[in-house]
Coordinates of C-alpha atoms and ligand atoms in Angstrom, one line a residue:
M365 CA 99.7 119.4 121.2
T366 CA 97.1 119.7 118.4
T367 CA 96.9 121.6 115.2
T368 CA 93.7 123.2 116.3
E369 CA 95.3 124.7 119.3
E370 CA 95.7 128.5 118.9
N371 CA 99.2 129.7 119.1
T372 CA 99.3 133.0 120.9
G373 CA 103.1 133.3 121.0
R374 CA 105.2 135.8 119.1
T375 CA 108.5 134.7 117.4
L376 CA 111.0 136.9 115.6
I377 CA 113.2 135.1 113.0
R378 CA 116.0 137.5 112.6
G379 CA 118.5 137.7 109.7
A380 CA 117.2 134.9 107.5
R381 CA 117.8 134.7 103.8
I382 CA 114.2 134.6 102.7
L383 CA 113.9 132.1 99.8
G384 CA 117.6 132.3 99.7
G385 CA 117.6 136.1 98.8
E386 CA 118.5 139.1 100.9
A387 CA 118.6 138.8 104.7
G388 CA 115.4 139.9 106.5
D389 CA 113.4 139.4 109.6
V390 CA 110.0 137.7 109.9
L391 CA 107.7 138.3 112.9
I392 CA 105.3 135.6 113.7
D393 CA 102.3 136.5 115.8
G394 CA 100.0 133.6 116.7
G395 CA 99.6 131.4 113.7
T396 CA 100.3 134.1 111.1
V397 CA 103.2 136.0 109.6
A398 CA 102.7 139.5 111.0
E399 CA 105.5 141.4 109.4
V400 CA 108.4 140.9 107.0
G401 CA 111.2 143.5 106.9
T402 CA 114.6 144.5 108.2
G403 CA 115.5 145.6 111.7
L404 CA 112.2 144.5 113.1
A405 CA 111.9 145.1 116.9
A406 CA 111.5 142.0 119.0
G407 CA 109.1 143.7 121.4
G408 CA 109.0 140.7 123.8
A409 CA 108.9 138.0 121.0
T410 CA 111.0 134.9 121.3
V411 CA 114.0 135.6 119.0
V412 CA 115.4 133.0 116.6
E413 CA 118.8 134.2 115.3
A414 CA 118.9 132.8 111.7
D415 CA 122.5 133.9 111.0
G416 CA 121.9 133.9 107.3
R417 CA 120.2 130.5 107.2
I418 CA 117.6 130.0 104.4
L419 CA 113.9 130.5 105.2
L420 CA 111.5 128.6 103.1
P421 CA 107.7 128.0 103.2
G422 CA 106.9 124.8 105.0
L423 CA 107.5 121.8 102.6
V424 CA 104.5 120.0 101.2
D425 CA 104.7 116.3 100.2
L426 CA 102.3 114.9 97.7
H427 CA 103.3 111.3 98.3
T428 CA 103.8 109.9 101.8
H429 CA 103.1 106.4 103.1
L430 CA 102.0 106.8 106.7
R431 CA 101.0 103.1 107.1
E432 CA 98.2 103.7 109.6
P433 CA 95.8 102.0 109.7
G434 CA 97.1 98.5 109.5
R435 CA 100.9 98.6 109.4
E436 CA 101.7 100.5 112.6
D437 CA 104.8 98.3 112.9
S438 CA 106.5 100.3 110.1
E439 CA 105.0 103.8 110.7
T440 CA 102.1 105.6 112.4
V441 CA 100.5 108.9 111.6
L442 CA 102.3 110.2 114.7
T443 CA 105.8 108.9 113.9
G444 CA 105.4 109.7 110.2
T445 CA 104.4 113.3 110.9
R446 CA 107.3 113.7 113.3
A447 CA 109.6 112.5 110.6
A448 CA 107.9 115.0 108.2
A449 CA 108.4 117.9 110.6
A450 CA 112.0 116.9 111.1
G451 CA 112.4 117.0 107.4
G452 CA 110.9 120.5 107.1
Y453 CA 107.4 119.5 106.0
T454 CA 104.2 121.2 107.3
A455 CA 101.9 119.1 105.1
V456 CA 101.9 115.6 103.7
H457 CA 99.5 113.7 101.5
A458 CA 98.9 110.2 103.0
M459 CA 98.7 107.5 100.4
A460 CA 95.7 105.1 100.4
N461 CA 97.5 101.7 100.4
T462 CA 96.8 101.1 104.1
F463 CA 94.9 98.1 105.7
P464 CA 92.0 98.7 105.3
V465 CA 92.6 100.6 102.1
A466 CA 91.6 104.3 102.3
D467 CA 88.7 103.8 99.8
T468 CA 85.8 105.1 102.0
A469 CA 84.9 108.3 103.8
G470 CA 85.3 106.4 107.1
V471 CA 89.0 105.5 106.5
V472 CA 90.0 108.9 105.1
E473 CA 88.3 110.6 108.0
Q474 CA 90.2 108.4 110.4
V475 CA 93.6 109.3 108.9
W476 CA 92.7 113.0 108.7
R477 CA 91.7 113.0 112.4
L478 CA 94.9 111.2 113.4
G479 CA 96.8 113.9 111.6
R480 CA 95.1 116.6 113.5
E481 CA 95.8 114.9 116.7
S482 CA 99.5 114.5 115.9
G483 CA 100.0 118.2 115.7
Y484 CA 103.3 117.9 113.9
C485 CA 102.2 118.4 110.3
D486 CA 98.9 118.7 108.3
V487 CA 97.8 115.3 107.0
Q488 CA 95.8 115.4 103.8
P489 CA 94.5 111.8 103.0
V490 CA 94.6 110.6 99.5
G491 CA 91.7 108.4 98.5
A492 CA 91.9 105.2 96.6
V493 CA 90.7 105.4 93.0
T494 CA 89.3 101.8 93.0
V495 CA 87.8 99.6 95.7
G496 CA 90.6 97.8 97.6
L497 CA 93.1 99.1 95.0
E498 CA 91.9 96.2 92.9
G499 CA 91.4 98.2 89.7
K500 CA 87.9 96.8 89.1
Q501 CA 85.4 99.2 90.5
L502 CA 85.5 103.0 91.3
A503 CA 85.7 103.8 95.0
E504 CA 83.4 106.3 96.6
L505 CA 85.3 109.3 95.2
G506 CA 82.5 111.8 95.9
A507 CA 81.8 110.6 99.4
M508 CA 85.6 110.9 100.2
H509 CA 85.6 114.4 98.8
D510 CA 82.5 115.4 100.7
S511 CA 83.8 113.9 104.0
A512 CA 85.6 115.9 106.7
A513 CA 88.9 115.0 105.0
S514 CA 87.9 116.9 101.8
V515 CA 89.9 114.5 99.6
R516 CA 90.9 116.0 96.3
V517 CA 93.8 113.7 95.3
F518 CA 93.0 110.1 94.4
S519 CA 95.5 107.3 93.8
D520 CA 95.9 103.6 93.8
D521 CA 99.6 104.1 94.3
G522 CA 101.5 100.9 94.7
K523 CA 99.3 99.7 91.9
C524 CA 98.5 101.2 88.5
V525 CA 94.9 101.9 87.4
D526 CA 95.6 99.8 84.3
D527 CA 92.1 99.5 83.0
A528 CA 91.6 102.4 80.5
V529 CA 87.9 102.6 81.0
I530 CA 88.2 102.8 84.8
M531 CA 90.9 105.5 84.4
R532 CA 88.7 107.5 82.1
R533 CA 85.7 107.3 84.5
A534 CA 87.9 108.3 87.4
L535 CA 89.2 111.3 85.5
E536 CA 85.7 112.3 84.5
Y537 CA 84.3 111.9 88.0
V538 CA 86.8 114.1 89.8
K539 CA 86.2 117.0 87.4
A540 CA 83.1 117.9 89.3
F541 CA 85.1 119.0 92.4
D542 CA 88.4 119.9 90.7
G543 CA 90.0 116.7 91.9
V544 CA 93.1 115.0 90.4
I545 CA 94.0 111.4 89.7
A546 CA 97.6 110.6 90.7
Q547 CA 98.6 107.7 88.6
H548 CA 101.2 105.1 89.6
A549 CA 102.3 104.3 86.0
Q550 CA 103.2 100.7 85.8
E551 CA 101.9 98.4 83.0
P552 CA 101.3 95.2 85.0
R553 CA 101.9 92.6 82.3
L554 CA 105.2 94.3 81.3
T555 CA 106.4 94.2 84.9
E556 CA 105.5 90.6 85.9
G557 CA 108.3 89.2 88.0
A558 CA 110.3 92.5 87.6
Q559 CA 112.9 93.1 90.3
M560 CA 114.9 96.0 89.0
N561 CA 115.4 98.3 86.0
E562 CA 115.7 96.4 82.7
G563 CA 119.1 97.1 81.3
V564 CA 122.7 96.2 81.4
V565 CA 122.8 95.6 85.1
S566 CA 119.7 93.4 85.3
A567 CA 121.1 91.3 82.4
E568 CA 124.4 90.9 84.3
L569 CA 122.7 90.1 87.6
G570 CA 120.1 87.9 86.1
L571 CA 117.3 89.7 87.9
G572 CA 113.9 90.2 86.3
G573 CA 113.9 93.5 84.3
W574 CA 111.4 96.3 84.7
P575 CA 111.4 98.1 81.3
A576 CA 111.1 101.9 81.0
V577 CA 108.4 101.3 78.5
A578 CA 106.1 99.8 81.2
E579 CA 106.0 103.3 82.8
E580 CA 106.0 105.3 79.6
A581 CA 103.2 103.4 77.9
I582 CA 100.8 104.2 80.8
I583 CA 101.8 107.8 80.9
A584 CA 101.3 108.2 77.2
R585 CA 97.9 106.6 77.4
D586 CA 96.9 108.7 80.4
V587 CA 97.9 112.1 79.1
L588 CA 95.8 111.3 76.1
L589 CA 92.9 110.2 78.3
A590 CA 93.2 113.3 80.4
A591 CA 93.2 115.5 77.3
H592 CA 90.2 113.7 75.9
V593 CA 88.0 114.2 79.0
G594 CA 89.6 117.6 79.9
S595 CA 90.5 116.5 83.4
R596 CA 93.5 116.9 85.7
L597 CA 96.2 114.1 85.8
H598 CA 99.2 113.9 88.1
I599 CA 101.9 111.4 87.4
C600 CA 103.6 109.8 90.5
H601 CA 107.3 109.3 90.7
L602 CA 108.5 109.8 87.1
S603 CA 111.6 107.7 86.7
T604 CA 112.7 107.6 83.1
A605 CA 114.0 110.0 80.4
G606 CA 111.2 108.8 78.1
S607 CA 108.5 109.7 80.7
V608 CA 110.0 113.2 80.8
E609 CA 109.6 113.5 77.0
I610 CA 105.9 112.4 77.1
V611 CA 105.1 114.9 79.9
R612 CA 107.0 117.7 78.1
W613 CA 104.9 116.9 75.0
A614 CA 101.6 116.8 76.9
K615 CA 102.4 120.2 78.6
S616 CA 103.3 121.7 75.2
K617 CA 99.8 120.8 74.1
G618 CA 98.4 122.8 77.1
W619 CA 97.0 119.7 78.8
N620 CA 96.4 119.6 82.5
V621 CA 99.2 117.2 83.4
T622 CA 101.6 117.5 86.3
A623 CA 104.4 115.2 87.5
E624 CA 106.6 114.5 90.5
V625 CA 110.0 113.0 91.0
T626 CA 111.4 111.4 94.1
P627 CA 114.7 112.5 95.7
H628 CA 116.1 109.0 95.2
H629 CA 115.5 109.0 91.5
L630 CA 117.4 112.3 91.4
L631 CA 120.5 110.7 92.9
L632 CA 120.7 106.9 92.9
T633 CA 121.1 104.5 89.9
D634 CA 120.6 100.8 89.2
E635 CA 124.4 100.3 89.6
L636 CA 123.6 100.1 93.4
V637 CA 121.7 96.9 92.9
R638 CA 125.0 95.1 92.3
S639 CA 125.2 95.1 96.1
Y640 CA 122.0 93.0 96.3
D641 CA 121.1 95.2 99.3
P642 CA 117.3 95.4 99.3
V643 CA 117.5 98.9 100.7
Y644 CA 117.8 99.9 97.0
K645 CA 114.7 97.9 96.0
V646 CA 112.0 100.4 95.1
N647 CA 109.0 101.0 92.9
P648 CA 109.6 102.4 90.3
P649 CA 113.1 101.0 90.3
L650 CA 116.3 103.0 90.3
R651 CA 117.2 103.7 86.7
T652 CA 120.4 104.8 84.8
E653 CA 122.6 107.8 85.0
A654 CA 121.0 109.1 81.7
D655 CA 117.6 108.9 83.4
V656 CA 118.9 110.7 86.5
T657 CA 120.3 113.5 84.3
A658 CA 117.0 113.9 82.4
L659 CA 115.0 114.0 85.6
R660 CA 117.2 116.7 87.1
E661 CA 116.9 118.8 84.0
A662 CA 113.2 118.3 83.8
L663 CA 112.7 119.4 87.5
A664 CA 114.9 122.4 86.8
D665 CA 113.0 123.5 83.7
G666 CA 109.6 122.8 85.3
T667 CA 108.5 119.9 83.1
I668 CA 108.5 118.0 86.4
D669 CA 106.5 120.1 88.7
C670 CA 107.6 119.0 92.1
V671 CA 109.6 116.7 94.4
A672 CA 107.6 114.1 96.2
T673 CA 109.2 111.7 98.7
D674 CA 107.4 108.4 98.2
H675 CA 108.4 107.9 101.9
A676 CA 107.8 104.1 102.1
P677 CA 108.7 102.8 105.6
H678 CA 109.2 99.1 106.0
P679 CA 110.1 97.1 109.1
H680 CA 113.5 95.4 109.1
E681 CA 112.1 91.9 108.6
D682 CA 110.7 93.0 105.2
K683 CA 114.0 94.6 104.1
D684 CA 116.8 92.7 105.8
C685 CA 116.2 89.6 103.6
E686 CA 117.2 88.3 100.2
W687 CA 116.5 90.7 97.3
G688 CA 113.7 88.7 95.7
A689 CA 111.7 88.5 99.0
A690 CA 112.2 92.1 100.1
A691 CA 109.5 94.8 100.1
M692 CA 109.8 97.7 97.7
G693 CA 110.3 101.2 99.0
M694 CA 112.6 103.5 100.9
L695 CA 112.3 106.3 103.5
G696 CA 112.3 109.9 102.2
L697 CA 110.9 112.5 104.5
E698 CA 114.0 113.2 106.7
T699 CA 116.5 113.4 103.9
A700 CA 114.5 114.9 101.0
L701 CA 115.7 118.5 101.4
S702 CA 119.3 117.4 101.7
V703 CA 119.2 115.3 98.6
V704 CA 117.6 118.2 96.7
Q705 CA 120.3 120.6 97.9
H706 CA 122.9 118.1 96.8
T707 CA 121.5 117.2 93.4
M708 CA 119.8 120.5 92.4
V709 CA 121.1 123.4 94.3
E710 CA 124.8 122.5 94.5
T711 CA 124.8 121.6 90.8
G712 CA 123.4 125.0 90.0
L713 CA 120.2 123.6 88.5
L714 CA 117.9 125.3 91.1
D715 CA 118.2 128.2 93.5
W716 CA 116.4 128.2 96.8
A717 CA 113.4 130.0 95.4
G718 CA 113.2 127.2 92.9
V719 CA 113.4 124.7 95.8
A720 CA 110.5 126.5 97.5
D721 CA 108.6 126.3 94.2
R722 CA 109.2 122.6 93.6
M723 CA 108.8 121.4 97.3
S724 CA 106.1 123.8 98.6
F725 CA 104.3 126.1 96.2
R726 CA 103.6 123.6 93.4
P727 CA 102.7 120.5 95.4
A728 CA 100.3 122.6 97.5
A729 CA 98.7 123.9 94.3
I730 CA 98.4 120.5 92.8
G731 CA 96.7 119.2 96.0
R732 CA 94.6 122.4 96.2
L733 CA 95.8 122.6 99.8
A734 CA 94.5 125.6 101.7
G735 CA 97.0 127.6 103.8
Q736 CA 100.1 125.7 102.7
G737 CA 102.6 126.5 100.0
R738 CA 102.0 130.3 100.5
P739 CA 104.4 133.2 100.0
I740 CA 106.3 134.4 103.1
S741 CA 104.5 137.7 103.6
A742 CA 102.3 139.4 106.1
G743 CA 98.9 137.9 106.7
E744 CA 99.9 134.4 105.5
P745 CA 99.9 131.3 107.7
A746 CA 103.2 130.9 109.4
N747 CA 104.2 127.6 107.9
L748 CA 107.9 128.0 107.6
V749 CA 111.2 126.0 107.6
L750 CA 114.7 127.3 108.4
V751 CA 117.5 125.5 106.8
D752 CA 121.3 125.6 107.4
P753 CA 122.8 124.8 104.0
S754 CA 126.3 124.9 105.3
Y755 CA 125.8 121.9 107.5
R756 CA 127.7 118.8 106.6
G757 CA 127.0 115.5 108.2
T758 CA 126.5 111.8 107.6
V759 CA 123.0 110.3 107.6
D760 CA 122.4 108.2 110.8
S761 CA 119.0 106.4 110.7
A762 CA 119.3 105.7 114.4
R763 CA 118.4 109.4 114.9
F764 CA 115.3 109.3 112.6
A765 CA 111.9 110.1 113.9
S766 CA 110.4 107.5 111.6
R767 CA 109.6 104.1 113.1
S768 CA 111.5 102.5 110.2
R769 CA 115.2 102.5 109.2
N770 CA 115.1 101.7 105.5
T771 CA 117.1 104.7 104.2
P772 CA 119.4 104.2 101.2
Y773 CA 121.6 107.1 102.6
Q774 CA 122.8 105.5 105.8
G775 CA 126.4 106.7 106.4
R776 CA 126.4 108.9 103.4
E777 CA 127.4 112.5 103.6
L778 CA 124.6 114.9 102.6
P779 CA 124.5 118.6 103.0
G780 CA 122.1 120.8 104.8
R781 CA 120.0 120.5 107.9
V782 CA 116.5 121.7 109.0
T783 CA 117.0 123.7 112.2
H784 CA 113.4 125.0 112.7
T785 CA 110.0 124.1 111.4
F786 CA 106.9 126.2 112.2
L787 CA 103.4 124.9 111.8
R788 CA 101.0 127.8 111.9
G789 CA 103.5 129.7 114.1
R790 CA 104.2 126.9 116.5
A791 CA 107.7 125.3 116.4
T792 CA 107.6 121.6 115.7
V793 CA 111.4 121.6 115.3
M794 CA 113.6 123.9 117.3
D795 CA 117.4 123.9 117.0
G796 CA 117.3 120.7 115.0
K797 CA 115.2 118.8 117.6
L798 CA 111.6 117.9 117.5
V799 CA 109.5 119.8 120.0
Ligands
NCD266 N1 107.3 103.0 96.3 C1 107.5 101.8 96.8 O1 108.5 101.1 96.5 N2 106.6 101.2 97.7 C2 105.4 101.8 98.0 C3 104.3 101.4 97.1 C4 104.7 101.3 95.7 O2 104.7 102.3 94.9 O3 105.0 100.1 95.3 C5 105.0 101.3 99.4 O4 103.8 101.5 99.8 O5 105.8 100.6 100.0

């Protein structure tokens, strides 16, 4: 199965609530949406009875760690894209903190090619901003853009581009091809030895605190830099109420700044660290209830543009150990939509059209991704996901397609289930199972 393979089949999705609105039918012919309407004739097409389930554009993730090359023990492009399809995604951006780092045309092309071969989901490599993620010297941004992988998003994610001059040069450089720098905002000196959010809980537990200001100081600096050079800045995984205020201010000035929030920062708080279970250890750290509330409101009002998973698989030996020694990061792809339904839809903060916007349209637009995050209408690529919002079940990581198991939701009840995912008309998930 490859993404280049032409799909000649016809599928009729019958009686789906398109973007959560009125029930309608969608006829897929080959890789394209051929017709949208009511009472469409099957005419020999394979029929999927949607029974009022929600039809959304295929989800797009701006922030996925696929771990290949180098850490195939935690995830590969194939297992990660299978996890993505299971979660309703039709495109993911693969972060650059691999071994070797994706800082050359050669490595980004390798990841891009592996994505095409997987056939489950489009893989758009993210290029490193600096050589080896070391923050000292700009990587070959132009060569990565000009490569077969056409890189437009650059990030040292996992590390902050903390040198203001390097950050300025990177922002200036990518203007030439409408690229964007996605900053992992973490002031390194303020987070030396940090193990969790700095606050009441860290004081009680005696764990090194990670202050909100370490994130906010970098965001404040970088929105000013982006405005100064007139370039595009994207902020990875916003986690504090103060970060929201800075982004809101930058947007009010008309600056070209976008931001993402992870599902886990929309739901979980630092209270969970009291368990000392490293499954809750993540960068940026889980914050407070007040931060969660601010992040949800900001996603609802559009200050935060999109949800990005920061899917960070780790093998059990890196997580099933004492807190201080454990790796940071948690899985996200297979639970993201359920967490968003729980935190945003069932709270009345977003409707399903809003979910389509924050999980498909906007992330695709930020990544300038062709053929993804498109409206569900005739002539558009048939990248679609069918969701059963009435489903109730407990998360069981044993059933995950990911190679890793580090989900913070194990055993937790979460609503909703992806029943079908279509990548250019071809089902990657059918009746809840990977094809
Ligand atoms: N988000 C995480 O907690 N981990 C990320 C990188 C990072 O941002 O530290 C990873 O690659 O594991």
